[in-house]
């Protein structure tokens, strides 16, 4: 199958759900992204800021770019002028920096709080209690140029469907709790970013609104040249 056919395949699986495909293009060339773009794909996800900004420069400006990997505070300034959605907010300090750079860029930046749903030590993300504390804090209330539009989570790299499904279910419950407590009247708080190549169908069944699919669209990644930044 070529890229266009693979995209069609995934879009077909999404048909019965109210969900969007984020094509994860990290390590893939602008030419490969262009191929997906020509097939109609507009949302792309990257995890390294330098790679993302290089691709932004050379690719069509109606692409909506998603920062999906761990984001260092000193890198925020490079993506603030154009980023569509930051999936990986895992601290108040990071959110404050995003707000600061958003003010400079004269825009409001949409963000997701990344929640740690797996027991794996390597995964970034806020514990549920920390997410609540962040949302309750005065410092957060003061931020005018960031908008939290939902939650993101990465399930365990487990072959057990039961384990993965439980993690997605937990995230959905957290989402509903946070929605009720903090965003009851905010229609924009509606995104649940969960599901990757191996588990996006499960994630859709459990209420995902954004699946982040890489290898199933572009083929396996070659990391021999690159450092994956912990993801
Ligand atoms: C790389 C990555 C993906 C895509 O992974 P695939 O298994 O290739 O679909 C999704 N989400 C995050 C956060 C990633 O870093």
XYZ file of N, CA and C and ligand atoms in Angstrom:
708
model
N 0.840 -1.203 0.000
C 0.000 0.000 0.000
C 0.870 1.246 0.000
N 0.484 2.247 -0.763
C 1.199 3.524 -0.685
C 0.587 4.394 0.425
N 1.196 5.549 0.657
C 0.769 6.402 1.771
C -0.704 6.777 1.669
N -1.120 7.109 0.455
C -2.502 7.518 0.248
C -3.476 6.395 0.626
N -3.148 5.191 0.237
C -4.010 4.044 0.570
C -4.019 3.766 2.071
N -2.866 3.927 2.695
C -2.796 3.707 4.148
C -3.643 4.741 4.883
N -3.570 5.990 4.420
C -4.375 7.046 5.033
C -5.863 6.741 4.884
N -6.243 6.303 3.687
C -7.649 5.970 3.438
C -8.132 4.862 4.371
N -7.257 3.892 4.567
C -7.548 2.773 5.457
C -7.875 3.244 6.868
N -7.029 4.153 7.366
C -7.207 4.656 8.730
C -8.434 5.564 8.793
N -8.614 6.404 7.769
C -9.796 7.272 7.740
C -11.075 6.445 7.783
N -11.044 5.292 7.152
C -12.196 4.405 7.145
C -12.505 3.921 8.567
N -11.449 3.591 9.299
C -11.636 3.149 10.691
C -12.170 4.286 11.562
N -11.863 5.523 11.162
C -12.300 6.686 11.948
C -13.741 7.093 11.642
N -14.260 6.586 10.540
C -15.555 7.037 10.025
C -16.673 7.058 11.060
N -16.738 6.014 11.864
C -17.849 5.911 12.806
C -17.576 6.608 14.130
N -16.460 7.326 14.199
C -16.110 8.020 15.433
C -15.915 9.506 15.141
N -16.073 10.313 16.192
C -15.857 11.743 16.029
C -14.404 12.027 16.377
N -13.517 11.601 15.495
C -12.093 11.680 15.821
C -11.274 12.082 14.610
N -10.115 12.654 14.916
C -9.232 13.179 13.893
C -7.936 12.386 13.849
N -7.383 12.279 12.650
C -6.092 11.601 12.501
C -4.954 12.615 12.522
N -4.038 12.454 13.465
C -2.797 13.219 13.455
C -1.728 12.282 12.882
N -1.227 12.586 11.712
C -0.211 11.740 11.092
C 1.152 12.092 11.699
N 1.736 11.151 12.409
C 2.994 11.413 13.127
C 4.167 11.204 12.179
N 4.794 12.324 11.811
C 5.781 12.311 10.730
C 7.218 12.429 11.222
N 7.440 12.286 12.514
C 8.818 12.395 13.046
C 9.746 11.425 12.326
N 10.946 11.896 12.049
C 12.004 11.178 11.301
C 11.710 11.047 9.795
N 10.506 11.391 9.379
C 10.164 11.251 7.954
C 10.497 12.544 7.199
N 10.812 12.414 5.933
C 11.281 13.561 5.153
C 10.119 14.451 4.728
N 10.414 15.715 4.408
C 9.381 16.596 3.859
C 8.706 15.973 2.627
N 9.462 15.244 1.818
C 8.865 14.616 0.624
C 7.797 13.601 1.020
N 8.059 12.860 2.094
C 7.072 11.872 2.545
C 5.832 12.560 3.119
N 6.058 13.679 3.811
C 4.930 14.440 4.352
C 4.115 15.032 3.202
N 4.827 15.501 2.189
C 4.180 16.078 1.010
C 3.243 15.071 0.361
N 3.685 13.828 0.306
C 2.869 12.761 -0.279
C 1.543 12.609 0.488
N 1.640 12.656 1.819
C 0.426 12.557 2.639
C -0.433 13.806 2.475
N 0.223 14.948 2.363
C -0.478 16.224 2.159
C -1.285 16.171 0.853
N -0.662 15.672 -0.177
C -1.340 15.568 -1.477
C -2.546 14.643 -1.406
N -2.490 13.680 -0.488
C -3.624 12.770 -0.294
C -4.692 13.389 0.597
N -4.471 14.649 1.017
C -5.500 15.356 1.767
C -5.227 15.503 3.258
N -4.171 14.885 3.760
C -3.865 14.965 5.192
C -3.351 16.364 5.554
N -3.891 16.962 6.634
C -3.454 18.305 7.019
C -2.861 18.370 8.425
N -3.183 17.418 9.282
C -2.662 17.431 10.650
C -1.452 16.504 10.755
N -0.319 17.083 11.177
C 0.890 16.283 11.332
C 1.485 16.487 12.726
N 2.049 15.416 13.282
C 2.639 15.473 14.620
C 4.135 15.231 14.588
N 4.863 16.029 15.385
C 6.319 15.905 15.479
C 6.708 15.943 16.956
N 7.893 15.390 17.283
C 8.298 15.446 18.687
C 9.592 16.207 18.946
N 10.340 16.534 17.905
C 11.570 17.309 18.103
C 11.405 18.701 17.495
N 11.685 19.723 18.310
C 11.408 21.095 17.888
C 12.205 21.483 16.648
N 13.473 21.127 16.603
C 14.287 21.541 15.461
C 13.764 20.933 14.159
N 13.444 19.650 14.243
C 12.908 18.960 13.064
C 11.580 19.591 12.632
N 10.765 19.907 13.622
C 9.457 20.504 13.351
C 9.608 21.861 12.653
N 10.491 22.709 13.163
C 10.621 24.042 12.569
C 11.213 23.958 11.154
N 12.126 23.021 10.942
C 12.691 22.850 9.598
C 11.605 22.441 8.602
N 10.737 21.538 9.032
C 9.667 21.083 8.143
C 8.624 22.185 7.922
N 8.335 22.916 9.001
C 7.386 24.029 8.872
C 7.843 25.001 7.787
N 9.143 25.288 7.770
C 9.685 26.254 6.811
C 9.422 25.849 5.361
N 9.561 24.567 5.075
C 9.561 24.146 3.669
C 8.223 23.576 3.180
N 7.286 23.379 4.097
C 6.021 22.741 3.693
C 4.863 23.744 3.675
N 3.747 23.388 3.041
C 2.628 24.323 2.894
C 2.147 24.874 4.236
N 1.734 26.126 4.228
C 1.409 26.811 5.481
C -0.001 26.491 5.995
N -0.773 25.719 5.235
C -2.074 25.329 5.795
C -1.993 23.993 6.542
N -0.794 23.478 6.722
C -0.624 22.300 7.580
C -0.807 22.726 9.033
N -1.514 21.910 9.797
C -1.660 22.166 11.226
C -0.685 21.242 11.955
N 0.290 21.853 12.629
C 1.366 21.096 13.279
C 1.050 20.828 14.741
N 1.309 19.593 15.152
C 1.070 19.181 16.535
C 2.397 18.810 17.193
N 2.688 19.442 18.332
C 3.860 19.039 19.116
C 3.408 17.909 20.036
N 3.923 16.694 19.805
C 3.408 15.550 20.577
C 4.403 15.027 21.601
N 5.682 15.402 21.478
C 6.690 14.854 22.388
C 7.023 15.813 23.506
N 7.778 15.328 24.474
C 8.203 16.143 25.609
C 8.830 17.437 25.103
N 8.386 18.554 25.674
C 8.811 19.870 25.191
C 9.642 20.561 26.265
N 10.872 20.948 25.886
C 11.726 21.683 26.814
C 11.349 23.160 26.774
N 11.411 23.784 27.950
C 10.960 25.186 28.036
C 11.744 26.111 27.118
N 13.044 25.872 27.013
C 13.855 26.790 26.194
C 13.621 26.632 24.688
N 12.790 25.665 24.306
C 12.505 25.460 22.878
C 11.137 26.030 22.466
N 10.350 26.424 23.451
C 8.973 26.852 23.161
C 8.945 28.010 22.165
N 9.909 28.923 22.315
C 9.897 30.142 21.493
C 9.968 29.849 19.988
N 10.576 28.720 19.636
C 10.733 28.415 18.211
C 9.422 27.971 17.555
N 8.519 27.396 18.342
C 7.278 26.888 17.738
C 6.061 27.766 18.043
N 6.226 28.679 19.022
C 5.077 29.487 19.469
C 4.383 30.247 18.329
N 5.123 30.760 17.336
C 4.439 31.544 16.294
C 3.485 30.732 15.415
N 3.664 29.413 15.342
C 2.861 28.682 14.360
C 2.208 27.383 14.858
N 2.570 26.911 16.032
C 2.106 25.571 16.427
C 0.573 25.533 16.562
N -0.042 24.450 16.095
C -1.486 24.323 16.157
C -1.971 23.814 17.500
N -1.289 22.806 18.027
C -1.683 22.224 19.311
C -0.471 21.578 19.960
N -0.276 21.875 21.248
C 0.794 21.236 22.021
C 0.155 20.154 22.892
N 0.485 18.884 22.603
C -0.156 17.763 23.301
C 0.501 17.441 24.637
N 1.679 17.989 24.881
C 2.549 17.415 25.906
C 2.869 18.366 27.055
N 1.867 19.103 27.530
C 2.104 19.994 28.673
C 2.112 19.156 29.954
N 3.269 19.129 30.621
C 3.382 18.277 31.802
C 3.844 19.045 33.052
N 3.791 20.381 32.992
C 4.089 21.159 34.205
C 3.522 22.574 34.058
N 3.307 23.207 35.219
C 2.843 24.596 35.219
C 3.907 25.505 34.610
N 5.170 25.214 34.932
C 6.274 26.044 34.413
C 6.295 26.055 32.890
N 6.073 24.879 32.306
C 6.033 24.802 30.839
C 4.856 25.620 30.304
N 3.705 25.485 30.964
C 2.517 26.221 30.522
C 2.753 27.734 30.624
N 3.445 28.153 31.675
C 3.755 29.582 31.836
C 4.668 30.077 30.722
N 5.627 29.241 30.331
C 6.534 29.624 29.246
C 5.777 29.686 27.917
N 4.879 28.730 27.689
C 4.070 28.749 26.462
C 3.240 30.032 26.428
N 2.670 30.393 27.583
C 1.879 31.620 27.653
C 2.726 32.853 27.320
N 3.928 32.879 27.899
C 4.835 34.016 27.673
C 5.168 34.165 26.185
N 5.473 33.051 25.550
C 5.832 33.108 24.129
C 4.597 33.383 23.264
N 3.433 32.940 23.717
C 2.189 33.200 22.992
C 1.867 34.693 23.023
N 2.143 35.336 24.161
C 1.945 36.790 24.265
C 2.823 37.486 23.235
N 4.099 37.077 23.178
C 5.039 37.682 22.220
C 4.571 37.490 20.788
N 3.997 36.331 20.503
C 3.534 36.024 19.145
C 2.134 36.571 18.902
N 1.563 37.191 19.937
C 0.244 37.781 19.844
C -0.824 36.768 19.435
N -0.802 35.606 20.103
C -1.828 34.601 19.807
C -2.155 33.802 21.056
N -3.198 33.000 20.951
C -3.550 32.067 22.018
C -3.161 30.672 21.540
N -2.415 29.935 22.353
C -1.955 28.610 21.943
C -2.780 27.528 22.649
N -3.345 26.628 21.856
C -4.106 25.507 22.389
C -3.161 24.422 22.903
N -3.509 23.866 24.055
C -2.657 22.863 24.699
C -3.506 21.722 25.255
N -2.863 20.572 25.403
C -3.444 19.452 26.140
C -2.558 19.187 27.349
N -3.162 18.807 28.460
C -2.368 18.336 29.588
C -2.056 16.869 29.347
N -0.770 16.532 29.383
C -0.402 15.120 29.236
C -0.476 14.440 30.593
N -1.310 13.411 30.672
C -1.516 12.677 31.916
C -0.776 11.346 31.828
N -0.113 11.006 32.924
C 0.604 9.727 32.951
C -0.391 8.610 33.254
N -0.658 7.778 32.262
C -1.647 6.712 32.460
C -0.998 5.341 32.522
N 0.291 5.268 32.187
C 0.949 3.959 32.198
C 1.901 3.898 33.381
N 2.244 2.696 33.810
C 3.166 2.535 34.938
C 4.616 2.618 34.492
N 4.829 2.707 33.184
C 6.202 2.697 32.691
C 6.927 3.967 33.121
N 8.091 3.793 33.690
C 8.842 4.902 34.285
C 9.237 5.967 33.264
N 9.430 5.545 32.022
C 9.990 6.466 31.039
C 8.973 7.474 30.503
N 7.704 7.217 30.702
C 6.693 8.091 30.110
C 6.556 9.398 30.881
N 6.532 10.500 30.150
C 6.318 11.796 30.766
C 4.838 11.949 31.088
N 4.518 12.997 31.820
C 3.116 13.294 32.066
C 2.846 13.635 33.514
N 1.724 14.328 33.724
C 1.298 14.709 35.057
C 0.544 13.562 35.713
N 0.738 13.409 37.022
C -0.163 12.551 37.769
C -1.510 13.296 37.837
N -2.587 12.548 38.013
C -3.906 13.161 38.032
C -3.987 14.282 39.065
N -3.490 13.995 40.289
C -3.564 14.995 41.368
C -2.804 16.265 40.995
N -1.695 16.112 40.293
C -0.907 17.286 39.886
C -1.645 18.105 38.829
N -2.377 17.419 37.962
C -3.161 18.128 36.949
C -4.235 18.979 37.634
N -4.885 18.411 38.645
C -5.921 19.142 39.398
C -5.306 20.357 40.094
N -4.144 20.117 40.711
C -3.468 21.203 41.421
C -3.110 22.332 40.452
N -2.626 21.958 39.289
C -2.285 22.962 38.270
C -3.518 23.797 37.912
N -4.628 23.111 37.651
C -5.839 23.815 37.209
C -6.418 24.700 38.311
N -6.162 24.308 39.576
C -6.664 25.099 40.702
C -5.789 26.301 41.017
N -4.550 26.273 40.552
C -3.576 27.278 41.001
C -3.896 28.674 40.462
N -3.532 29.670 41.260
C -3.710 31.059 40.832
C -2.852 31.363 39.616
N -1.637 30.786 39.614
C -0.716 31.041 38.507
C -1.351 30.638 37.177
N -2.037 29.514 37.174
C -2.708 29.073 35.945
C -3.845 30.018 35.568
N -4.625 30.418 36.555
C -5.783 31.295 36.280
C -5.353 32.595 35.595
N -4.122 33.004 35.879
C -3.646 34.278 35.324
C -3.263 34.188 33.843
N -3.087 32.982 33.337
C -2.568 32.834 31.972
C -3.671 33.110 30.952
N -3.468 34.145 30.152
C -4.499 34.571 29.202
C -4.266 34.068 27.779
N -3.067 33.609 27.485
C -2.740 33.266 26.097
C -2.517 31.779 25.853
N -2.960 30.967 26.798
C -3.007 29.520 26.548
C -4.432 29.049 26.824
N -4.827 28.024 26.088
C -6.171 27.468 26.266
C -6.025 25.949 26.349
N -6.465 25.392 27.459
C -6.387 23.931 27.600
C -7.646 23.326 27.001
N -7.456 22.543 25.941
C -8.608 22.031 25.197
C -8.843 20.543 25.434
N -8.051 19.932 26.330
C -8.279 18.526 26.622
C -7.071 17.861 27.239
N -7.075 16.531 27.171
C -6.024 15.722 27.799
C -5.383 14.800 26.766
N -4.147 14.396 27.081
C -3.434 13.445 26.235
C -2.819 12.368 27.124
N -2.727 11.157 26.577
C -2.071 10.089 27.324
C -1.445 9.070 26.388
N -0.392 8.424 26.884
C 0.276 7.357 26.130
C 0.127 6.063 26.923
N -0.504 5.079 26.309
C -0.737 3.816 27.004
C 0.555 2.999 27.096
N 0.552 2.025 27.969
C 1.690 1.111 28.095
C 1.979 0.442 26.762
N 3.251 0.174 26.567
C 3.661 -0.566 25.381
C 3.448 -2.052 25.684
N 2.185 -2.427 25.784
C 1.851 -3.768 26.255
C 1.073 -4.505 25.186
N 1.283 -5.804 25.116
C 0.529 -6.592 24.152
C -0.826 -6.982 24.731
N -1.043 -6.653 25.994
C -2.318 -6.996 26.614
C -3.367 -5.944 26.298
N -4.361 -6.347 25.526
C -5.438 -5.434 25.169
C -6.141 -4.926 26.422
N -6.242 -5.800 27.412
C -6.947 -5.450 28.639
C -6.244 -4.304 29.364
N -4.926 -4.396 29.474
C -4.141 -3.355 30.150
C -4.312 -2.018 29.441
N -4.146 -2.031 28.133
C -4.214 -0.791 27.346
C -5.613 -0.188 27.428
N -6.620 -1.039 27.300
C -8.004 -0.544 27.339
C -8.320 0.096 28.687
N -7.846 -0.518 29.768
C -8.069 0.039 31.108
C -7.431 1.426 31.238
N -6.237 1.577 30.658
C -5.559 2.878 30.744
C -6.347 3.943 29.979
N -6.853 3.582 28.827
C -7.677 4.527 28.058
C -8.961 4.857 28.817
N -9.579 3.841 29.420
C -10.799 4.064 30.201
C -10.519 5.025 31.349
N -9.388 4.817 32.040
C -9.018 5.697 33.149
C -8.886 7.142 32.675
N -8.240 7.305 31.524
C -8.030 8.670 31.014
C -9.359 9.333 30.670
N -10.272 8.565 30.131
C -11.593 9.105 29.793
C -12.334 9.555 31.063
N -12.212 8.766 32.120
C -12.848 9.127 33.387
C -12.239 10.415 33.938
N -10.924 10.514 33.879
C -10.248 11.742 34.323
C -10.721 12.934 33.498
N -10.817 12.708 32.207
C -11.275 13.763 31.299
C -12.652 14.271 31.728
N -13.549 13.331 31.996
C -14.911 13.726 32.372
C -14.929 14.470 33.709
N -14.084 14.009 34.645
C -13.995 14.668 35.947
C -13.485 16.093 35.813
N -12.430 16.265 35.036
C -11.840 17.598 34.849
C -12.799 18.507 34.089
N -13.460 17.934 33.103
C -14.469 18.700 32.347
C -15.539 19.241 33.307
N -16.060 18.360 34.164
C -17.137 18.749 35.077
C -16.663 19.783 36.099
N -15.424 19.655 36.549
C -14.944 20.532 37.614
C -14.440 21.874 37.115
N -13.832 21.887 35.935
C -13.124 23.106 35.512
C -13.602 23.704 34.183
N -14.230 22.891 33.350
C -14.538 23.383 31.991
C -16.000 23.112 31.606
N -16.848 23.061 32.603
C -18.239 22.679 32.371
C -18.891 23.494 31.247
N -18.588 24.782 31.208
C -19.242 25.642 30.219
C -18.347 25.982 29.027
N -17.236 25.289 28.928
C -16.283 25.584 27.853
C -16.339 24.498 26.779
N -17.020 24.825 25.696
C -17.171 23.832 24.625
C -15.830 23.420 24.031
N -14.838 24.313 24.162
C -13.544 23.997 23.550
C -12.824 22.860 24.272
N -13.171 22.613 25.525
C -12.511 21.502 26.240
C -13.193 20.194 25.841
N -12.666 19.574 24.783
C -13.344 18.398 24.237
C -12.394 17.347 23.663
N -11.096 17.611 23.726
C -10.167 16.710 23.044
C -9.553 15.674 23.982
N -9.500 14.467 23.489
C -8.872 13.374 24.217
C -7.915 12.709 23.235
N -6.636 13.063 23.366
C -5.623 12.571 22.432
C -5.056 11.263 22.955
N -5.514 10.165 22.396
C -4.982 8.858 22.795
C -5.103 7.869 21.652
N -4.121 6.971 21.581
C -4.086 5.967 20.534
C -2.958 6.222 19.547
N -2.179 5.174 19.268
C -1.080 5.213 18.311
C -1.275 4.022 17.351
N -0.275 3.757 16.520
C -0.452 2.708 15.504
C -0.967 1.396 16.097
N -0.392 0.998 17.224
C -0.702 -0.331 17.764
C -2.046 -0.386 18.475
N -2.562 0.776 18.900
C -3.751 0.718 19.761
C -4.822 1.764 19.412
N -4.745 2.346 18.205
C -5.684 3.444 17.939
C -7.132 2.987 17.834
N -7.340 1.732 17.419
C -8.732 1.256 17.329
C -9.344 1.092 18.716
N -8.544 0.576 19.635
C -8.990 0.483 21.029
C -9.295 1.878 21.573
N -8.389 2.813 21.276
C -8.543 4.183 21.787
C -9.834 4.808 21.266
N -10.150 4.570 19.997
C -11.387 5.100 19.431
C -12.592 4.541 20.178
N -12.557 3.245 20.442
C -13.670 2.626 21.178
C -13.823 3.219 22.567
N -12.716 3.709 23.124
C -12.760 4.260 24.485
C -12.906 5.778 24.501
N -13.172 6.380 23.348
C -13.536 7.798 23.344
C -12.475 8.768 22.859
N -11.435 8.277 22.211
C -10.415 9.183 21.684
C -11.010 10.130 20.651
N -10.538 11.381 20.652
C -10.937 12.322 19.599
C -9.774 12.658 18.679
N -8.572 12.217 19.064
C -7.377 12.440 18.240
C -6.483 11.219 18.356
N -6.277 10.536 17.240
C -5.320 9.428 17.271
C -4.024 9.889 16.613
N -2.910 9.559 17.253
C -1.584 9.969 16.765
C -0.919 8.750 16.132
N -1.009 8.666 14.822
C -0.565 7.445 14.144
C 0.631 7.738 13.245
N 1.736 7.042 13.494
C 2.956 7.252 12.731
C 3.288 6.097 11.805
N 3.821 5.031 12.367
C 4.364 3.951 11.532
C 3.325 3.320 10.608
N 2.083 3.331 11.028
C 1.050 2.741 10.175
C 0.799 3.588 8.920
N 1.148 4.865 8.997
C 1.001 5.751 7.832
C 2.277 5.767 6.991
N 3.405 5.945 7.694
C 4.663 6.209 6.985
C 5.627 5.025 6.968
N 5.262 3.928 7.611
C 6.200 2.816 7.733
C 7.060 2.961 8.977
N 7.794 1.931 9.306
C 8.624 1.931 10.513
C 9.651 3.058 10.449
N 9.990 3.600 11.630
C 10.994 4.670 11.671
C 12.397 4.093 11.783
N 13.353 4.815 11.211
C 14.754 4.434 11.320
C 15.431 5.402 12.269
N 15.831 4.900 13.445
C 16.426 5.785 14.449
C 17.941 5.702 14.468
N 18.513 5.035 13.478
C 19.964 4.846 13.525
C 20.707 6.192 13.491
N 20.057 7.222 12.910
C 20.702 8.531 12.785
C 20.291 9.488 13.897
N 19.257 9.139 14.649
C 18.648 10.153 15.505
C 18.408 9.679 16.923
N 18.271 10.662 17.806
C 17.932 10.405 19.186
C 16.433 10.691 19.342
N 15.702 9.786 19.935
C 14.246 9.939 19.947
C 13.738 10.832 21.084
N 14.621 11.409 21.880
C 14.192 12.345 22.926
C 13.273 11.690 23.950
N 13.553 10.454 24.259
C 12.845 9.808 25.342
C 11.471 9.282 25.026
N 11.036 9.420 23.808
C 9.686 8.942 23.492
C 9.695 7.599 22.781
C 5.947 8.517 17.907
C 4.706 8.841 18.629
C 3.451 8.420 18.147
C 3.260 7.556 16.923
O 3.743 6.269 17.143
P 3.417 5.064 16.119
O 3.541 3.853 16.958
O 4.440 5.136 15.055
O 2.050 5.270 15.612
C 2.324 8.821 18.856
N 2.413 9.582 19.961
C 3.599 10.001 20.455
C 3.614 10.844 21.675
C 4.783 9.648 19.811
O 5.943 10.080 20.318
